[in-house]
Short mmCIF file of C-alpha atoms in Angstrom, two decimals:
data_model
loop_
_atom_site.label_atom_id
_atom_site.label_comp_id
_atom_site.label_asym_id
_atom_site.label_seq_id
_atom_site.Cartn_x
_atom_site.Cartn_y
_atom_site.Cartn_z
CA UNK A 1 95.32 127.05 86.12
CA UNK A 2 95.11 129.49 89.05
CA UNK A 3 97.62 132.31 88.96
CA UNK A 4 100.29 132.88 91.57
CA UNK A 5 98.46 135.49 93.60
CA UNK A 6 95.42 133.28 94.01
CA UNK A 7 97.50 130.43 95.29
CA UNK A 8 99.30 132.61 97.80
CA UNK A 9 95.99 133.96 99.00
CA UNK A 10 94.45 130.55 99.25
CA UNK A 11 97.49 128.88 100.79
CA UNK A 12 99.24 131.57 102.78
CA UNK A 13 101.33 129.11 104.74
CA UNK A 14 101.96 125.45 105.36
CA UNK A 15 102.64 123.84 108.69
CA UNK A 16 103.80 120.56 110.09
CA UNK A 17 104.08 119.06 113.53
CA UNK A 18 107.31 117.40 114.61
CA UNK A 19 108.05 115.66 117.87
CA UNK A 20 111.63 116.10 119.06
CA UNK A 21 113.48 112.78 118.77
CA UNK A 22 115.91 111.57 121.41
CA UNK A 23 118.72 111.39 118.88
CA UNK A 24 118.10 115.04 117.98
CA UNK A 25 119.06 116.11 121.52
CA UNK A 26 122.59 116.77 122.71
CA UNK A 27 124.34 116.52 126.11
CA UNK A 28 122.66 119.82 127.12
CA UNK A 29 119.38 117.86 126.81
CA UNK A 30 118.06 120.24 124.16
CA UNK A 31 117.59 119.81 120.42
CA UNK A 32 120.92 120.41 118.68
CA UNK A 33 120.90 123.52 116.49
CA UNK A 34 121.76 121.49 113.37
CA UNK A 35 118.38 119.72 113.56
CA UNK A 36 116.40 122.89 112.86
CA UNK A 37 117.40 122.90 109.15
CA UNK A 38 115.92 119.39 108.92
CA UNK A 39 112.63 120.59 110.40
CA UNK A 40 112.58 123.56 108.02
CA UNK A 41 113.03 121.16 105.13
CA UNK A 42 110.12 119.02 106.33
CA UNK A 43 107.93 122.16 106.41
CA UNK A 44 109.03 123.15 102.88
CA UNK A 45 108.21 119.64 101.71
CA UNK A 46 104.70 120.04 103.09
CA UNK A 47 104.44 123.44 101.41
CA UNK A 48 105.17 121.80 98.04
CA UNK A 49 102.74 118.99 98.79
CA UNK A 50 100.04 121.55 99.66
CA UNK A 51 100.57 122.99 96.16
CA UNK A 52 100.11 119.56 94.63
CA UNK A 53 103.79 119.12 93.85
CA UNK A 54 105.39 116.52 96.14
CA UNK A 55 109.17 116.85 96.01
CA UNK A 56 109.51 113.17 95.12
CA UNK A 57 107.58 113.88 91.88
CA UNK A 58 109.47 117.08 91.13
CA UNK A 59 112.72 115.17 91.50
CA UNK A 60 111.57 112.56 88.97
CA UNK A 61 110.82 115.39 86.53
CA UNK A 62 114.32 116.80 87.03
CA UNK A 63 113.12 119.79 89.05
CA UNK A 64 115.41 120.09 92.06
CA UNK A 65 115.80 122.76 94.71
CA UNK A 66 119.05 123.60 96.45
CA UNK A 67 119.46 125.80 99.50
CA UNK A 68 121.51 128.88 98.62
CA UNK A 69 121.09 130.73 101.90
CA UNK A 70 119.77 129.86 105.34
CA UNK A 71 119.52 132.01 108.41
CA UNK A 72 118.18 130.87 111.77
CA UNK A 73 117.52 132.81 114.97
CA UNK A 74 117.34 130.50 117.99
CA UNK A 75 115.29 132.03 120.83
CA UNK A 76 114.41 129.25 123.27
CA UNK A 77 115.54 125.64 123.42
CA UNK A 78 113.37 122.70 122.33
CA UNK A 79 113.47 119.59 124.49
CA UNK A 80 113.06 115.85 123.99
CA UNK A 81 109.48 114.80 123.21
CA UNK A 82 108.29 118.41 122.70
CA UNK A 83 105.67 118.69 119.99
CA UNK A 84 106.58 121.61 117.76
CA UNK A 85 104.74 123.45 115.03
CA UNK A 86 106.86 124.51 112.07
CA UNK A 87 105.30 127.09 109.71
CA UNK A 88 106.60 128.26 106.35
CA UNK A 89 105.40 130.96 103.94
CA UNK A 90 106.70 132.99 101.00
CA UNK A 91 108.72 135.99 102.14
CA UNK A 92 106.78 139.17 101.30
CA UNK A 93 109.83 141.29 100.80
CA UNK A 94 111.49 138.67 98.60
CA UNK A 95 112.40 139.98 95.17
CA UNK A 96 110.50 138.06 92.51
CA UNK A 97 112.77 135.78 90.52
CA UNK A 98 112.34 133.10 87.89
CA UNK A 99 114.74 130.72 89.63
CA UNK A 100 114.76 131.65 93.32
CA UNK A 101 112.25 131.52 96.11
CA UNK A 102 112.58 133.22 99.50
CA UNK A 103 110.73 131.72 102.43
CA UNK A 104 110.27 132.51 106.10
CA UNK A 105 109.63 130.16 108.98
CA UNK A 106 108.70 130.05 112.60
CA UNK A 107 109.00 127.18 115.04
CA UNK A 108 106.58 127.22 117.98
CA UNK A 109 105.79 125.11 121.03
CA UNK A 110 102.25 126.14 121.82
CA UNK A 111 102.35 129.91 122.39
CA UNK A 112 106.12 130.07 122.65
CA UNK A 113 108.16 131.17 119.67
CA UNK A 114 111.31 129.01 119.74
CA UNK A 115 112.95 130.04 116.48
CA UNK A 116 112.54 132.01 113.27
CA UNK A 117 114.32 131.37 109.99
CA UNK A 118 114.69 132.39 106.37
CA UNK A 119 115.90 130.47 103.35
CA UNK A 120 116.55 131.14 99.70
CA UNK A 121 116.14 128.15 97.40
CA UNK A 122 117.32 127.94 93.83
CA UNK A 123 115.60 125.72 91.30
CA UNK A 124 118.14 123.62 89.39
CA UNK A 125 118.21 120.74 86.91
CA UNK A 126 120.02 117.42 87.43
CA UNK A 127 123.32 119.01 86.42
CA UNK A 128 122.87 121.77 88.99
CA UNK A 129 122.11 124.51 86.41
CA UNK A 130 119.48 127.06 87.48
CA UNK A 131 116.13 126.64 85.73
CA UNK A 132 112.75 128.34 85.96
CA UNK A 133 110.55 127.37 88.88
CA UNK A 134 107.41 125.56 87.67
CA UNK A 135 104.50 128.01 87.50
CA UNK A 136 102.29 126.09 89.94
CA UNK A 137 104.76 126.48 92.78
CA UNK A 138 105.17 130.22 93.30
CA UNK B 1 146.84 89.83 89.98
CA UNK B 2 147.31 88.63 93.58
CA UNK B 3 144.81 86.08 94.77
CA UNK B 4 142.49 86.63 97.70
CA UNK B 5 144.56 84.83 100.31
CA UNK B 6 147.60 86.94 99.52
CA UNK B 7 145.64 90.12 99.92
CA UNK B 8 144.17 89.02 103.23
CA UNK B 9 147.63 88.12 104.46
CA UNK B 10 149.11 91.37 103.31
CA UNK B 11 146.23 93.53 104.45
CA UNK B 12 144.72 91.73 107.41
CA UNK B 13 142.74 94.74 108.58
CA UNK B 14 142.13 98.41 108.07
CA UNK B 15 141.68 100.99 110.77
CA UNK B 16 140.61 104.57 111.17
CA UNK B 17 140.57 107.07 114.00
CA UNK B 18 137.42 109.02 114.76
CA UNK B 19 136.91 111.69 117.36
CA UNK B 20 133.44 111.69 118.91
CA UNK B 21 131.52 114.78 117.74
CA UNK B 22 129.29 116.78 120.06
CA UNK B 23 126.29 116.20 117.83
CA UNK B 24 126.89 112.45 118.04
CA UNK B 25 126.21 112.54 121.81
CA UNK B 26 122.78 112.32 123.40
CA UNK B 27 121.31 113.62 126.69
CA UNK B 28 123.08 110.78 128.55
CA UNK B 29 126.32 112.50 127.38
CA UNK B 30 127.46 109.41 125.50
CA UNK B 31 127.64 108.66 121.79
CA UNK B 32 124.19 107.59 120.59
CA UNK B 33 124.08 103.95 119.46
CA UNK B 34 122.97 104.94 115.94
CA UNK B 35 126.33 106.64 115.32
CA UNK B 36 128.27 103.37 115.48
CA UNK B 37 127.01 102.23 112.05
CA UNK B 38 128.41 105.48 110.63
CA UNK B 39 131.83 104.76 112.15
CA UNK B 40 131.72 101.18 110.82
CA UNK B 41 131.04 102.59 107.35
CA UNK B 42 134.01 104.95 107.63
CA UNK B 43 136.23 101.97 108.50
CA UNK B 44 134.87 99.95 105.54
CA UNK B 45 135.57 102.92 103.29
CA UNK B 46 139.17 102.90 104.45
CA UNK B 47 139.34 99.15 103.90
CA UNK B 48 138.34 99.67 100.24
CA UNK B 49 140.80 102.56 99.92
CA UNK B 50 143.56 100.33 101.33
CA UNK B 51 142.79 97.90 98.49
CA UNK B 52 143.11 100.69 95.94
CA UNK B 53 139.37 100.91 95.33
CA UNK B 54 137.93 104.11 96.84
CA UNK B 55 134.15 103.82 97.10
CA UNK B 56 133.71 107.04 95.13
CA UNK B 57 135.40 105.35 92.15
CA UNK B 58 133.49 102.10 92.56
CA UNK B 59 130.26 104.08 92.56
CA UNK B 60 131.18 105.76 89.29
CA UNK B 61 131.76 102.30 87.80
CA UNK B 62 128.33 101.15 88.96
CA UNK B 63 129.71 98.92 91.70
CA UNK B 64 127.65 99.60 94.83
CA UNK B 65 127.50 97.87 98.19
CA UNK B 66 124.39 97.65 100.34
CA UNK B 67 124.25 96.50 103.95
CA UNK B 68 122.17 93.34 104.21
CA UNK B 69 122.84 92.59 107.88
CA UNK B 70 124.43 94.46 110.76
CA UNK B 71 124.92 93.35 114.32
CA UNK B 72 126.52 95.46 117.05
CA UNK B 73 127.43 94.60 120.64
CA UNK B 74 127.84 97.73 122.77
CA UNK B 75 130.11 97.13 125.77
CA UNK B 76 131.14 100.51 127.16
CA UNK B 77 129.99 104.02 126.27
CA UNK B 78 132.03 106.44 124.17
CA UNK B 79 132.05 110.07 125.26
CA UNK B 80 132.38 113.46 123.61
CA UNK B 81 135.88 114.17 122.28
CA UNK B 82 137.06 110.59 122.82
CA UNK B 83 139.49 109.44 120.14
CA UNK B 84 138.42 105.98 118.98
CA UNK B 85 140.07 103.37 116.83
CA UNK B 86 137.75 101.46 114.51
CA UNK B 87 139.14 98.27 112.95
CA UNK B 88 137.62 96.11 110.23
CA UNK B 89 138.64 92.80 108.69
CA UNK B 90 137.16 89.97 106.62
CA UNK B 91 135.27 87.49 108.78
CA UNK B 92 137.18 84.20 108.83
CA UNK B 93 134.12 82.05 109.21
CA UNK B 94 132.27 83.91 106.47
CA UNK B 95 131.15 81.62 103.67
CA UNK B 96 132.81 82.61 100.42
CA UNK B 97 130.36 84.17 98.01
CA UNK B 98 130.53 85.91 94.65
CA UNK B 99 128.23 88.72 95.74
CA UNK B 100 128.50 88.97 99.53
CA UNK B 101 131.22 89.93 101.95
CA UNK B 102 131.18 89.36 105.72
CA UNK B 103 133.23 91.68 107.90
CA UNK B 104 133.97 92.05 111.58
CA UNK B 105 134.81 95.17 113.54
CA UNK B 106 136.02 96.39 116.87
CA UNK B 107 135.88 99.87 118.32
CA UNK B 108 138.52 100.71 120.92
CA UNK B 109 139.51 103.64 123.11
CA UNK B 110 143.11 102.88 123.90
CA UNK B 111 143.10 99.48 125.63
CA UNK B 112 139.37 99.44 126.21
CA UNK B 113 137.10 97.49 123.87
CA UNK B 114 133.94 99.61 123.50
CA UNK B 115 132.08 97.64 120.86
CA UNK B 116 132.25 94.78 118.40
CA UNK B 117 130.23 94.39 115.22
CA UNK B 118 129.59 92.30 112.13
CA UNK B 119 128.14 93.21 108.77
CA UNK B 120 127.21 91.46 105.56
CA UNK B 121 127.41 93.58 102.44
CA UNK B 122 125.95 92.70 99.06
CA UNK B 123 127.47 94.01 95.85
CA UNK B 124 124.76 95.45 93.58
CA UNK B 125 124.48 97.42 90.35
CA UNK B 126 122.69 100.75 89.96
CA UNK B 127 119.34 98.98 89.73
CA UNK B 128 120.02 97.15 92.98
CA UNK B 129 120.59 93.73 91.32
CA UNK B 130 123.31 91.62 92.93
CA UNK B 131 126.51 91.43 90.91
CA UNK B 132 129.93 89.83 91.39
CA UNK B 133 132.33 91.62 93.70
CA UNK B 134 135.37 92.92 91.75
CA UNK B 135 138.27 90.50 92.14
CA UNK B 136 140.65 93.04 93.68
CA UNK B 137 138.40 93.59 96.68
CA UNK B 138 138.07 90.19 98.34
CA UNK C 1 99.04 96.33 139.67
CA UNK C 2 98.62 94.02 136.63
CA UNK C 3 101.26 91.36 136.26
CA UNK C 4 103.58 91.08 133.31
CA UNK C 5 101.63 88.45 131.40
CA UNK C 6 98.45 90.49 131.48
CA UNK C 7 100.22 93.51 130.05
CA UNK C 8 101.80 91.50 127.27
CA UNK C 9 98.45 90.01 126.42
CA UNK C 10 96.74 93.38 126.47
CA UNK C 11 99.51 95.20 124.65
CA UNK C 12 101.16 92.64 122.41
CA UNK C 13 102.97 95.22 120.34
CA UNK C 14 103.36 98.90 119.67
CA UNK C 15 103.65 100.54 116.33
CA UNK C 16 104.48 103.88 114.82
CA UNK C 17 104.38 105.39 111.39
CA UNK C 18 107.39 107.22 110.02
CA UNK C 19 107.76 108.99 106.71
CA UNK C 20 111.24 108.74 105.21
CA UNK C 21 112.92 112.17 105.36
CA UNK C 22 115.02 113.52 102.51
CA UNK C 23 118.03 113.85 104.79
CA UNK C 24 117.70 110.18 105.73
CA UNK C 25 118.42 109.16 102.12
CA UNK C 26 121.86 108.71 100.63
CA UNK C 27 123.28 109.04 97.09
CA UNK C 28 121.73 105.65 96.21
CA UNK C 29 118.36 107.41 96.82
CA UNK C 30 117.42 104.98 99.57
CA UNK C 31 117.26 105.39 103.33
CA UNK C 32 120.77 104.98 104.77
CA UNK C 33 121.11 101.89 106.94
CA UNK C 34 122.11 103.97 109.98
CA UNK C 35 118.63 105.54 110.09
CA UNK C 36 116.91 102.26 110.95
CA UNK C 37 118.22 102.31 114.56
CA UNK C 38 116.58 105.73 114.93
CA UNK C 39 113.23 104.36 113.74
CA UNK C 40 113.57 101.38 116.10
CA UNK C 41 114.13 103.82 118.96
CA UNK C 42 111.01 105.78 118.02
CA UNK C 43 109.01 102.53 118.12
CA UNK C 44 110.47 101.60 121.55
CA UNK C 45 109.56 105.07 122.78
CA UNK C 46 105.96 104.45 121.72
CA UNK C 47 106.05 101.05 123.41
CA UNK C 48 106.98 102.74 126.71
CA UNK C 49 104.34 105.41 126.18
CA UNK C 50 101.72 102.69 125.55
CA UNK C 51 102.64 101.29 128.97
CA UNK C 52 102.09 104.70 130.56
CA UNK C 53 105.82 105.36 131.02
CA UNK C 54 107.06 108.02 128.58
CA UNK C 55 110.85 107.92 128.41
CA UNK C 56 111.04 111.62 129.27
CA UNK C 57 109.43 110.80 132.66
CA UNK C 58 111.58 107.73 133.23
CA UNK C 59 114.66 109.83 132.59
CA UNK C 60 113.59 112.36 135.20
CA UNK C 61 113.23 109.51 137.69
CA UNK C 62 116.75 108.30 136.90
CA UNK C 63 115.54 105.23 134.98
CA UNK C 64 117.58 105.07 131.78
CA UNK C 65 117.88 102.40 129.09
CA UNK C 66 121.01 101.74 127.08
CA UNK C 67 121.27 99.56 123.99
CA UNK C 68 123.57 96.61 124.68
CA UNK C 69 122.99 94.72 121.45
CA UNK C 70 121.31 95.51 118.15
CA UNK C 71 120.91 93.34 115.10
CA UNK C 72 119.22 94.39 111.88
CA UNK C 73 118.41 92.41 108.73
CA UNK C 74 117.81 94.69 105.73
CA UNK C 75 115.61 93.04 103.09
CA UNK C 76 114.38 95.77 100.75
CA UNK C 77 115.29 99.44 100.51
CA UNK C 78 113.06 102.25 101.80
CA UNK C 79 112.78 105.36 99.64
CA UNK C 80 112.22 109.07 100.17
CA UNK C 81 108.67 109.91 101.26
CA UNK C 82 107.73 106.25 101.86
CA UNK C 83 105.37 105.83 104.80
CA UNK C 84 106.65 102.98 106.94
CA UNK C 85 105.17 101.05 109.81
CA UNK C 86 107.58 100.10 112.59
CA UNK C 87 106.39 97.46 115.05
CA UNK C 88 108.03 96.34 118.29
CA UNK C 89 107.22 93.60 120.79
CA UNK C 90 108.88 91.66 123.60
CA UNK C 91 110.96 88.76 122.29
CA UNK C 92 109.29 85.50 123.31
CA UNK C 93 112.48 83.54 123.56
CA UNK C 94 114.19 86.29 125.58
CA UNK C 95 115.46 85.04 128.92
CA UNK C 96 113.68 86.85 131.72
CA UNK C 97 115.98 89.23 133.51
CA UNK C 98 115.64 91.91 136.19
CA UNK C 99 117.75 94.41 134.24
CA UNK C 100 117.50 93.48 130.55
CA UNK C 101 114.75 93.45 127.98
CA UNK C 102 114.87 91.76 124.57
CA UNK C 103 112.70 93.16 121.81
CA UNK C 104 111.97 92.31 118.21
CA UNK C 105 110.93 94.63 115.39
CA UNK C 106 109.68 94.68 111.87
CA UNK C 107 109.60 97.55 109.41
CA UNK C 108 106.95 97.37 106.71
CA UNK C 109 105.77 99.41 103.75
CA UNK C 110 102.24 98.19 103.26
CA UNK C 111 102.50 94.45 102.66
CA UNK C 112 106.23 94.47 102.08
CA UNK C 113 108.60 93.52 104.86
CA UNK C 114 111.60 95.83 104.54
CA UNK C 115 113.57 94.91 107.64
CA UNK C 116 113.56 92.93 110.86
CA UNK C 117 115.57 93.68 113.98
CA UNK C 118 116.33 92.69 117.56
CA UNK C 119 117.67 94.69 120.46
CA UNK C 120 118.68 94.07 124.04
CA UNK C 121 118.30 97.04 126.36
CA UNK C 122 119.78 97.32 129.83
CA UNK C 123 118.15 99.46 132.50
CA UNK C 124 120.74 101.71 134.20
CA UNK C 125 120.86 104.58 136.65
CA UNK C 126 122.40 108.00 135.99
CA UNK C 127 125.86 106.60 136.71
CA UNK C 128 125.36 103.82 134.19
CA UNK C 129 125.00 101.06 136.82
CA UNK C 130 122.43 98.37 135.97
CA UNK C 131 119.23 98.59 138.00
CA UNK C 132 115.94 96.69 138.07
CA UNK C 133 113.46 97.53 135.34
CA UNK C 134 110.32 99.15 136.84
CA UNK C 135 107.59 96.51 137.24
CA UNK C 136 105.07 98.31 135.02
CA UNK C 137 107.32 98.05 131.98
CA UNK C 138 107.89 94.35 131.44
CA UNK D 1 147.16 137.07 131.44
CA UNK D 2 147.28 138.26 127.82
CA UNK D 3 144.59 140.71 126.83
CA UNK D 4 142.05 140.02 124.13
CA UNK D 5 143.79 141.90 121.34
CA UNK D 6 147.01 139.96 121.83
CA UNK D 7 145.20 136.66 121.57
CA UNK D 8 143.39 137.69 118.41
CA UNK D 9 146.69 138.76 116.89
CA UNK D 10 148.41 135.58 117.90
CA UNK D 11 145.59 133.27 116.91
CA UNK D 12 143.75 134.98 114.10
CA UNK D 13 141.87 131.87 113.04
CA UNK D 14 141.52 128.17 113.55
CA UNK D 15 140.99 125.57 110.91
CA UNK D 16 140.08 121.93 110.57
CA UNK D 17 139.96 119.45 107.78
CA UNK D 18 136.86 117.31 107.27
CA UNK D 19 136.27 114.62 104.72
CA UNK D 20 132.68 114.41 103.47
CA UNK D 21 131.06 111.22 104.78
CA UNK D 22 128.75 109.08 102.67
CA UNK D 23 125.94 109.50 105.16
CA UNK D 24 126.30 113.28 104.90
CA UNK D 25 125.30 113.15 101.21
CA UNK D 26 121.73 113.16 99.92
CA UNK D 27 120.07 111.76 96.77
CA UNK D 28 121.50 114.69 94.79
CA UNK D 29 124.92 113.17 95.65
CA UNK D 30 126.05 116.33 97.44
CA UNK D 31 126.50 117.10 101.11
CA UNK D 32 123.11 117.97 102.61
CA UNK D 33 122.89 121.59 103.76
CA UNK D 34 122.14 120.56 107.36
CA UNK D 35 125.63 119.05 107.68
CA UNK D 36 127.37 122.42 107.35
CA UNK D 37 126.35 123.50 110.89
CA UNK D 38 128.05 120.33 112.16
CA UNK D 39 131.28 121.25 110.35
CA UNK D 40 131.10 124.81 111.71
CA UNK D 41 130.77 123.37 115.21
CA UNK D 42 133.84 121.19 114.69
CA UNK D 43 135.81 124.29 113.63
CA UNK D 44 134.60 126.25 116.71
CA UNK D 45 135.64 123.32 118.87
CA UNK D 46 139.13 123.52 117.40
CA UNK D 47 139.14 127.30 117.98
CA UNK D 48 138.49 126.72 121.69
CA UNK D 49 141.11 123.97 121.81
CA UNK D 50 143.64 126.34 120.17
CA UNK D 51 142.97 128.73 123.07
CA UNK D 52 143.67 125.96 125.58
CA UNK D 53 140.01 125.54 126.48
CA UNK D 54 138.62 122.25 125.11
CA UNK D 55 134.82 122.35 125.18
CA UNK D 56 134.75 119.10 127.17
CA UNK D 57 136.58 120.92 130.00
CA UNK D 58 134.46 124.04 129.75
CA UNK D 59 131.35 121.89 130.03
CA UNK D 60 132.66 120.26 133.21
CA UNK D 61 133.17 123.75 134.66
CA UNK D 62 129.59 124.71 133.79
CA UNK D 63 130.61 126.99 130.94
CA UNK D 64 128.34 126.20 128.00
CA UNK D 65 127.79 127.90 124.67
CA UNK D 66 124.50 127.94 122.80
CA UNK D 67 123.98 129.06 119.22
CA UNK D 68 121.71 132.11 119.13
CA UNK D 69 122.01 132.89 115.45
CA UNK D 70 123.46 131.10 112.42
CA UNK D 71 123.56 132.23 108.83
CA UNK D 72 125.04 130.21 105.97
CA UNK D 73 125.58 131.12 102.31
CA UNK D 74 125.99 128.00 100.14
CA UNK D 75 127.94 128.73 96.96
CA UNK D 76 129.04 125.42 95.49
CA UNK D 77 128.17 121.85 96.46
CA UNK D 78 130.52 119.55 98.38
CA UNK D 79 130.67 115.93 97.27
CA UNK D 80 131.33 112.55 98.87
CA UNK D 81 134.97 112.05 99.91
CA UNK D 82 135.89 115.71 99.27
CA UNK D 83 138.46 116.99 101.75
CA UNK D 84 137.30 120.38 102.99
CA UNK D 85 138.99 123.09 105.00
CA UNK D 86 136.78 124.87 107.53
CA UNK D 87 138.12 128.15 108.95
CA UNK D 88 136.72 130.21 111.81
CA UNK D 89 137.68 133.60 113.26
CA UNK D 90 136.20 136.33 115.47
CA UNK D 91 134.00 138.70 113.47
CA UNK D 92 135.71 142.08 113.30
CA UNK D 93 132.51 144.07 113.18
CA UNK D 94 130.99 142.10 116.06
CA UNK D 95 129.96 144.35 118.94
CA UNK D 96 131.96 143.48 122.03
CA UNK D 97 129.84 141.77 124.65
CA UNK D 98 130.42 140.05 127.98
CA UNK D 99 128.22 137.10 127.08
CA UNK D 100 128.17 136.84 123.27
CA UNK D 101 130.72 136.04 120.62
CA UNK D 102 130.32 136.60 116.88
CA UNK D 103 132.29 134.39 114.52
CA UNK D 104 132.73 134.06 110.78
CA UNK D 105 133.59 130.99 108.75
CA UNK D 106 134.55 129.83 105.33
CA UNK D 107 134.50 126.34 103.88
CA UNK D 108 136.94 125.64 101.06
CA UNK D 109 137.91 122.77 98.79
CA UNK D 110 141.37 123.76 97.68
CA UNK D 111 141.02 127.13 95.99
CA UNK D 112 137.25 126.97 95.71
CA UNK D 113 135.09 128.76 98.25
CA UNK D 114 132.11 126.47 98.88
CA UNK D 115 130.36 128.35 101.69
CA UNK D 116 130.59 131.22 104.14
CA UNK D 117 128.83 131.49 107.48
CA UNK D 118 128.34 133.55 110.61
CA UNK D 119 127.25 132.56 114.09
CA UNK D 120 126.50 134.27 117.37
CA UNK D 121 127.10 132.17 120.46
CA UNK D 122 125.88 132.98 123.95
CA UNK D 123 127.74 131.76 127.02
CA UNK D 124 125.32 130.18 129.52
CA UNK D 125 125.44 128.21 132.75
CA UNK D 126 123.89 124.75 133.28
CA UNK D 127 120.46 126.34 133.80
CA UNK D 128 120.76 128.21 130.50
CA UNK D 129 121.26 131.66 132.11
CA UNK D 130 123.72 133.92 130.29
CA UNK D 131 127.08 134.30 132.04
CA UNK D 132 130.33 136.09 131.27
CA UNK D 133 132.61 134.42 128.74
CA UNK D 134 135.88 133.30 130.43
CA UNK D 135 138.60 135.90 129.79
CA UNK D 136 140.96 133.48 128.04
CA UNK D 137 138.51 132.80 125.25
CA UNK D 138 137.84 136.16 123.64
#
């Protein structure tokens, strides 16, 4: 099995494309700020998939992740039908931990940076108790 | 235990008040049509509570309800901050059934009728198999 | 300009693929029934795009569509990460109308039919007054 | 007109009660983390209302607020049907600004602190250009 450093080198980041849905927009005709966490989650999901660990399988094995911290900086609005690129990677400055993972994100529309974000996830079991993150993931 | 007819007579309908949230509104500045099912569910929840059977307790007992059919007629738009009244009752014409319940709804803003709706729910167990509706409910 | 029948013949239906998002699932671990209207809207959006009329452009021209009626029949649950196909077409039996359009839908997961639906949309201007549907659309 | 300090003294915080909706819960049977921003917004809305400036009126006057930054620390999960208290107040350490307002939040279930949060809002006009916050508000 490849070690952590190799995986990070080989898969420095994951990215997904999302198209802004009509229902995601508010009366200001821009994507509501509460939708960004959903897009971040979709990017994280892809990041797990890229490591060969779809979240649906992890969940069946009793390996769950909960969001302990989320911080988003909104720079420019996203509009209906915009195609956005959401990128996620492991935070470099994140302290290594058996049960936590720090990630950073950016949301772009072409060359424009619309938002940046950071999350801390905690790996838990079905009862919500912290447990070690499977070795393949980080 | 009171029989069904008594309960219907005593509790002909349940109602809740909802205030339209900003996030529930779309770029046309009206509540998006996909929010109405959420309001109907809140009214149904109250209807169960009024019968002494909160859904959270039913769920713990393995008594779940799934929506098998939903039909909504949108008459007038609801706007941000509007206070709405959502009413639900057992459909009179609904065929009696051990596992299904037909309900009707109306959504009002004061005197104005904004929408009407109908749903059919099926009572299922944790594996999704139909089971008899507890006697207290209908 | 091609007439309506030609367009229907040439473009009998539109379809999109959606992957069930984690946030779209409820404690029963299935897609919540209020998400289906969102998927139907995404399919309608593609249907307009296939006719060369993206909704974002229609909106700028003051051509809006509101949902007047929606009916959904839920047959089998959709689960997290499922890839679904959502198809939409003009209802054959729909009465022709200058301002309304009736559509039918099906939601599939491979060979399985998960849901069917019908909607009636009304074409309105920015003040919500009914107006004629642009000839290219229906 | 009362000056800012008087208002802060008189109205140190606003609070709302929310009951966790079924649709707000995910397959882990807890409120999904993307719902918390919605609850924070409801509390901010009440904060404006408590100052005699409902957001619906501000919007009609062309006074809009956009979220520039949001940070949430999730401590304990919220569950279906839980009644939560969401409190908001002006951040003490926030640098005074003509166009920005920093706020802090806590979300409680009885004595338990479930989450804390911070936001920075920017006051903008209908074109999204920053403008001075009306004097009554901060």
